[in-house]
JSON list of C-alpha atoms in Angstrom, two decimals:
[
{"chain": "A", "resi": 101, "resn": "UNK", "atom": "CA", "xyz": [111.28, 127.08, 74.94]},
{"chain": "A", "resi": 102, "resn": "UNK", "atom": "CA", "xyz": [111.72, 128.77, 78.46]},
{"chain": "A", "resi": 103, "resn": "UNK", "atom": "CA", "xyz": [112.45, 126.99, 81.30]},
{"chain": "A", "resi": 104, "resn": "UNK", "atom": "CA", "xyz": [111.06, 127.96, 85.17]},
{"chain": "A", "resi": 105, "resn": "UNK", "atom": "CA", "xyz": [113.50, 127.78, 87.61]},
{"chain": "A", "resi": 106, "resn": "UNK", "atom": "CA", "xyz": [111.85, 125.72, 90.56]},
{"chain": "A", "resi": 107, "resn": "UNK", "atom": "CA", "xyz": [112.03, 126.70, 93.99]},
{"chain": "A", "resi": 108, "resn": "UNK", "atom": "CA", "xyz": [112.39, 124.02, 96.61]},
{"chain": "A", "resi": 109, "resn": "UNK", "atom": "CA", "xyz": [112.48, 124.42, 100.72]},
{"chain": "A", "resi": 110, "resn": "UNK", "atom": "CA", "xyz": [113.36, 121.77, 103.28]},
{"chain": "A", "resi": 111, "resn": "UNK", "atom": "CA", "xyz": [111.35, 121.87, 106.01]},
{"chain": "A", "resi": 112, "resn": "UNK", "atom": "CA", "xyz": [112.35, 119.88, 109.86]},
{"chain": "A", "resi": 113, "resn": "UNK", "atom": "CA", "xyz": [110.79, 119.78, 112.25]},
{"chain": "A", "resi": 114, "resn": "UNK", "atom": "CA", "xyz": [111.37, 117.95, 115.43]},
{"chain": "A", "resi": 115, "resn": "UNK", "atom": "CA", "xyz": [108.38, 115.85, 116.95]},
{"chain": "A", "resi": 116, "resn": "UNK", "atom": "CA", "xyz": [106.14, 116.89, 118.90]},
{"chain": "A", "resi": 117, "resn": "UNK", "atom": "CA", "xyz": [106.39, 116.72, 122.70]},
{"chain": "A", "resi": 118, "resn": "UNK", "atom": "CA", "xyz": [106.94, 112.32, 123.75]},
{"chain": "A", "resi": 119, "resn": "UNK", "atom": "CA", "xyz": [106.21, 111.05, 127.32]},
{"chain": "A", "resi": 120, "resn": "UNK", "atom": "CA", "xyz": [109.01, 110.56, 129.42]},
{"chain": "A", "resi": 121, "resn": "UNK", "atom": "CA", "xyz": [111.26, 108.26, 129.53]},
{"chain": "A", "resi": 122, "resn": "UNK", "atom": "CA", "xyz": [110.59, 106.47, 132.50]},
{"chain": "A", "resi": 123, "resn": "UNK", "atom": "CA", "xyz": [112.29, 102.84, 133.69]},
{"chain": "A", "resi": 124, "resn": "UNK", "atom": "CA", "xyz": [109.99, 99.91, 132.62]},
{"chain": "A", "resi": 125, "resn": "UNK", "atom": "CA", "xyz": [107.96, 101.76, 130.59]},
{"chain": "A", "resi": 126, "resn": "UNK", "atom": "CA", "xyz": [108.11, 101.37, 126.66]},
{"chain": "A", "resi": 127, "resn": "UNK", "atom": "CA", "xyz": [111.40, 101.83, 124.97]},
{"chain": "A", "resi": 128, "resn": "UNK", "atom": "CA", "xyz": [113.00, 104.10, 122.31]},
{"chain": "A", "resi": 129, "resn": "UNK", "atom": "CA", "xyz": [111.49, 103.37, 119.62]},
{"chain": "A", "resi": 130, "resn": "UNK", "atom": "CA", "xyz": [107.14, 103.25, 121.32]},
{"chain": "A", "resi": 131, "resn": "UNK", "atom": "CA", "xyz": [107.24, 106.09, 123.23]},
{"chain": "A", "resi": 132, "resn": "UNK", "atom": "CA", "xyz": [104.68, 108.38, 122.11]},
{"chain": "A", "resi": 133, "resn": "UNK", "atom": "CA", "xyz": [102.92, 111.91, 122.64]},
{"chain": "A", "resi": 134, "resn": "UNK", "atom": "CA", "xyz": [101.11, 113.02, 125.19]},
{"chain": "A", "resi": 135, "resn": "UNK", "atom": "CA", "xyz": [98.13, 115.23, 125.05]},
{"chain": "A", "resi": 136, "resn": "UNK", "atom": "CA", "xyz": [99.96, 118.45, 124.73]},
{"chain": "A", "resi": 137, "resn": "UNK", "atom": "CA", "xyz": [102.50, 117.04, 122.13]},
{"chain": "A", "resi": 138, "resn": "UNK", "atom": "CA", "xyz": [99.09, 115.27, 120.12]},
{"chain": "A", "resi": 139, "resn": "UNK", "atom": "CA", "xyz": [97.80, 119.02, 120.14]},
{"chain": "A", "resi": 140, "resn": "UNK", "atom": "CA", "xyz": [101.06, 120.59, 118.69]},
{"chain": "A", "resi": 141, "resn": "UNK", "atom": "CA", "xyz": [101.21, 117.63, 116.28]},
{"chain": "A", "resi": 142, "resn": "UNK", "atom": "CA", "xyz": [97.76, 119.27, 115.32]},
{"chain": "A", "resi": 143, "resn": "UNK", "atom": "CA", "xyz": [98.88, 122.67, 114.67]},
{"chain": "A", "resi": 144, "resn": "UNK", "atom": "CA", "xyz": [101.12, 121.35, 112.51]},
{"chain": "A", "resi": 145, "resn": "UNK", "atom": "CA", "xyz": [99.15, 120.52, 110.10]},
{"chain": "A", "resi": 146, "resn": "UNK", "atom": "CA", "xyz": [98.17, 124.04, 109.43]},
{"chain": "A", "resi": 147, "resn": "UNK", "atom": "CA", "xyz": [101.39, 125.85, 110.02]},
{"chain": "A", "resi": 148, "resn": "UNK", "atom": "CA", "xyz": [102.43, 123.97, 107.75]},
{"chain": "A", "resi": 149, "resn": "UNK", "atom": "CA", "xyz": [99.58, 123.93, 104.74]},
{"chain": "A", "resi": 150, "resn": "UNK", "atom": "CA", "xyz": [101.89, 127.64, 103.84]},
{"chain": "A", "resi": 151, "resn": "UNK", "atom": "CA", "xyz": [104.80, 125.42, 102.58]},
{"chain": "A", "resi": 152, "resn": "UNK", "atom": "CA", "xyz": [102.26, 122.97, 100.86]},
{"chain": "A", "resi": 153, "resn": "UNK", "atom": "CA", "xyz": [105.34, 120.60, 101.22]},
{"chain": "A", "resi": 154, "resn": "UNK", "atom": "CA", "xyz": [106.02, 118.01, 98.44]},
{"chain": "A", "resi": 155, "resn": "UNK", "atom": "CA", "xyz": [106.82, 115.12, 100.79]},
{"chain": "A", "resi": 156, "resn": "UNK", "atom": "CA", "xyz": [106.67, 114.47, 104.44]},
{"chain": "A", "resi": 157, "resn": "UNK", "atom": "CA", "xyz": [109.90, 111.62, 105.52]},
{"chain": "A", "resi": 158, "resn": "UNK", "atom": "CA", "xyz": [109.51, 111.12, 109.33]},
{"chain": "A", "resi": 159, "resn": "UNK", "atom": "CA", "xyz": [112.54, 109.05, 111.94]},
{"chain": "A", "resi": 160, "resn": "UNK", "atom": "CA", "xyz": [110.10, 104.94, 112.41]},
{"chain": "A", "resi": 161, "resn": "UNK", "atom": "CA", "xyz": [110.12, 105.88, 116.11]},
{"chain": "A", "resi": 162, "resn": "UNK", "atom": "CA", "xyz": [106.41, 106.44, 117.11]},
{"chain": "A", "resi": 163, "resn": "UNK", "atom": "CA", "xyz": [106.88, 110.17, 118.79]},
{"chain": "A", "resi": 164, "resn": "UNK", "atom": "CA", "xyz": [107.88, 111.75, 115.52]},
{"chain": "A", "resi": 165, "resn": "UNK", "atom": "CA", "xyz": [105.14, 109.78, 112.98]},
{"chain": "A", "resi": 166, "resn": "UNK", "atom": "CA", "xyz": [102.06, 110.83, 115.64]},
{"chain": "A", "resi": 167, "resn": "UNK", "atom": "CA", "xyz": [103.64, 114.00, 114.94]},
{"chain": "A", "resi": 168, "resn": "UNK", "atom": "CA", "xyz": [103.07, 113.56, 110.96]},
{"chain": "A", "resi": 169, "resn": "UNK", "atom": "CA", "xyz": [100.43, 111.83, 111.47]},
{"chain": "A", "resi": 170, "resn": "UNK", "atom": "CA", "xyz": [97.63, 114.68, 111.21]},
{"chain": "A", "resi": 171, "resn": "UNK", "atom": "CA", "xyz": [99.17, 116.37, 108.00]},
{"chain": "A", "resi": 172, "resn": "UNK", "atom": "CA", "xyz": [99.37, 112.92, 106.34]},
{"chain": "A", "resi": 173, "resn": "UNK", "atom": "CA", "xyz": [95.55, 112.34, 106.46]},
{"chain": "A", "resi": 174, "resn": "UNK", "atom": "CA", "xyz": [94.08, 115.77, 106.11]},
{"chain": "A", "resi": 175, "resn": "UNK", "atom": "CA", "xyz": [92.67, 117.09, 102.98]},
{"chain": "A", "resi": 176, "resn": "UNK", "atom": "CA", "xyz": [95.66, 119.68, 102.61]},
{"chain": "A", "resi": 177, "resn": "UNK", "atom": "CA", "xyz": [97.82, 116.83, 101.86]},
{"chain": "A", "resi": 178, "resn": "UNK", "atom": "CA", "xyz": [97.36, 114.54, 99.51]},
{"chain": "A", "resi": 179, "resn": "UNK", "atom": "CA", "xyz": [101.82, 113.11, 98.21]},
{"chain": "A", "resi": 180, "resn": "UNK", "atom": "CA", "xyz": [104.65, 111.39, 98.99]},
{"chain": "A", "resi": 181, "resn": "UNK", "atom": "CA", "xyz": [104.68, 109.99, 102.75]},
{"chain": "A", "resi": 182, "resn": "UNK", "atom": "CA", "xyz": [107.57, 107.73, 103.89]},
{"chain": "A", "resi": 183, "resn": "UNK", "atom": "CA", "xyz": [108.64, 106.93, 107.25]},
{"chain": "A", "resi": 184, "resn": "UNK", "atom": "CA", "xyz": [112.58, 106.37, 107.79]},
{"chain": "A", "resi": 185, "resn": "UNK", "atom": "CA", "xyz": [114.40, 103.45, 106.87]},
{"chain": "A", "resi": 186, "resn": "UNK", "atom": "CA", "xyz": [115.81, 102.42, 110.21]},
{"chain": "A", "resi": 187, "resn": "UNK", "atom": "CA", "xyz": [114.13, 99.10, 111.98]},
{"chain": "A", "resi": 188, "resn": "UNK", "atom": "CA", "xyz": [111.82, 99.59, 114.61]},
{"chain": "A", "resi": 189, "resn": "UNK", "atom": "CA", "xyz": [108.39, 98.20, 115.87]},
{"chain": "A", "resi": 190, "resn": "UNK", "atom": "CA", "xyz": [106.18, 101.14, 114.51]},
{"chain": "A", "resi": 191, "resn": "UNK", "atom": "CA", "xyz": [108.42, 100.87, 110.83]},
{"chain": "A", "resi": 192, "resn": "UNK", "atom": "CA", "xyz": [106.11, 98.69, 109.18]},
{"chain": "A", "resi": 193, "resn": "UNK", "atom": "CA", "xyz": [102.64, 100.28, 110.08]},
{"chain": "A", "resi": 194, "resn": "UNK", "atom": "CA", "xyz": [103.51, 103.59, 109.92]},
{"chain": "A", "resi": 195, "resn": "UNK", "atom": "CA", "xyz": [104.31, 103.39, 106.22]},
{"chain": "A", "resi": 196, "resn": "UNK", "atom": "CA", "xyz": [100.62, 101.93, 105.31]},
{"chain": "A", "resi": 197, "resn": "UNK", "atom": "CA", "xyz": [98.28, 104.18, 104.35]},
{"chain": "A", "resi": 198, "resn": "UNK", "atom": "CA", "xyz": [95.47, 104.59, 106.99]},
{"chain": "A", "resi": 199, "resn": "UNK", "atom": "CA", "xyz": [91.35, 106.26, 106.67]},
{"chain": "A", "resi": 200, "resn": "UNK", "atom": "CA", "xyz": [91.28, 109.79, 108.12]},
{"chain": "A", "resi": 201, "resn": "UNK", "atom": "CA", "xyz": [89.65, 108.36, 111.38]},
{"chain": "A", "resi": 202, "resn": "UNK", "atom": "CA", "xyz": [92.97, 105.94, 111.95]}
]
């Protein structure tokens, strides 16, 4: 039996546009995406569809989780997903399955 070589592609994406840090504002783990950043995250679904990643791994920071969330819940992606290993307020919520309306 002949073995077929497989090819793996690693795609690195920085988080979409977050709110700028400000004194008295959310800590670095809790900074969320702006409206423009949410739009960038939605467009990422289309851009990643051609790559068909086998897995998505993200930092536990809220802005990173929000960047991959539209892809994670899209019908185009039904494989493994996990948030980063660093402890943070969003890490436990990020690994929980969510409904498409979440």
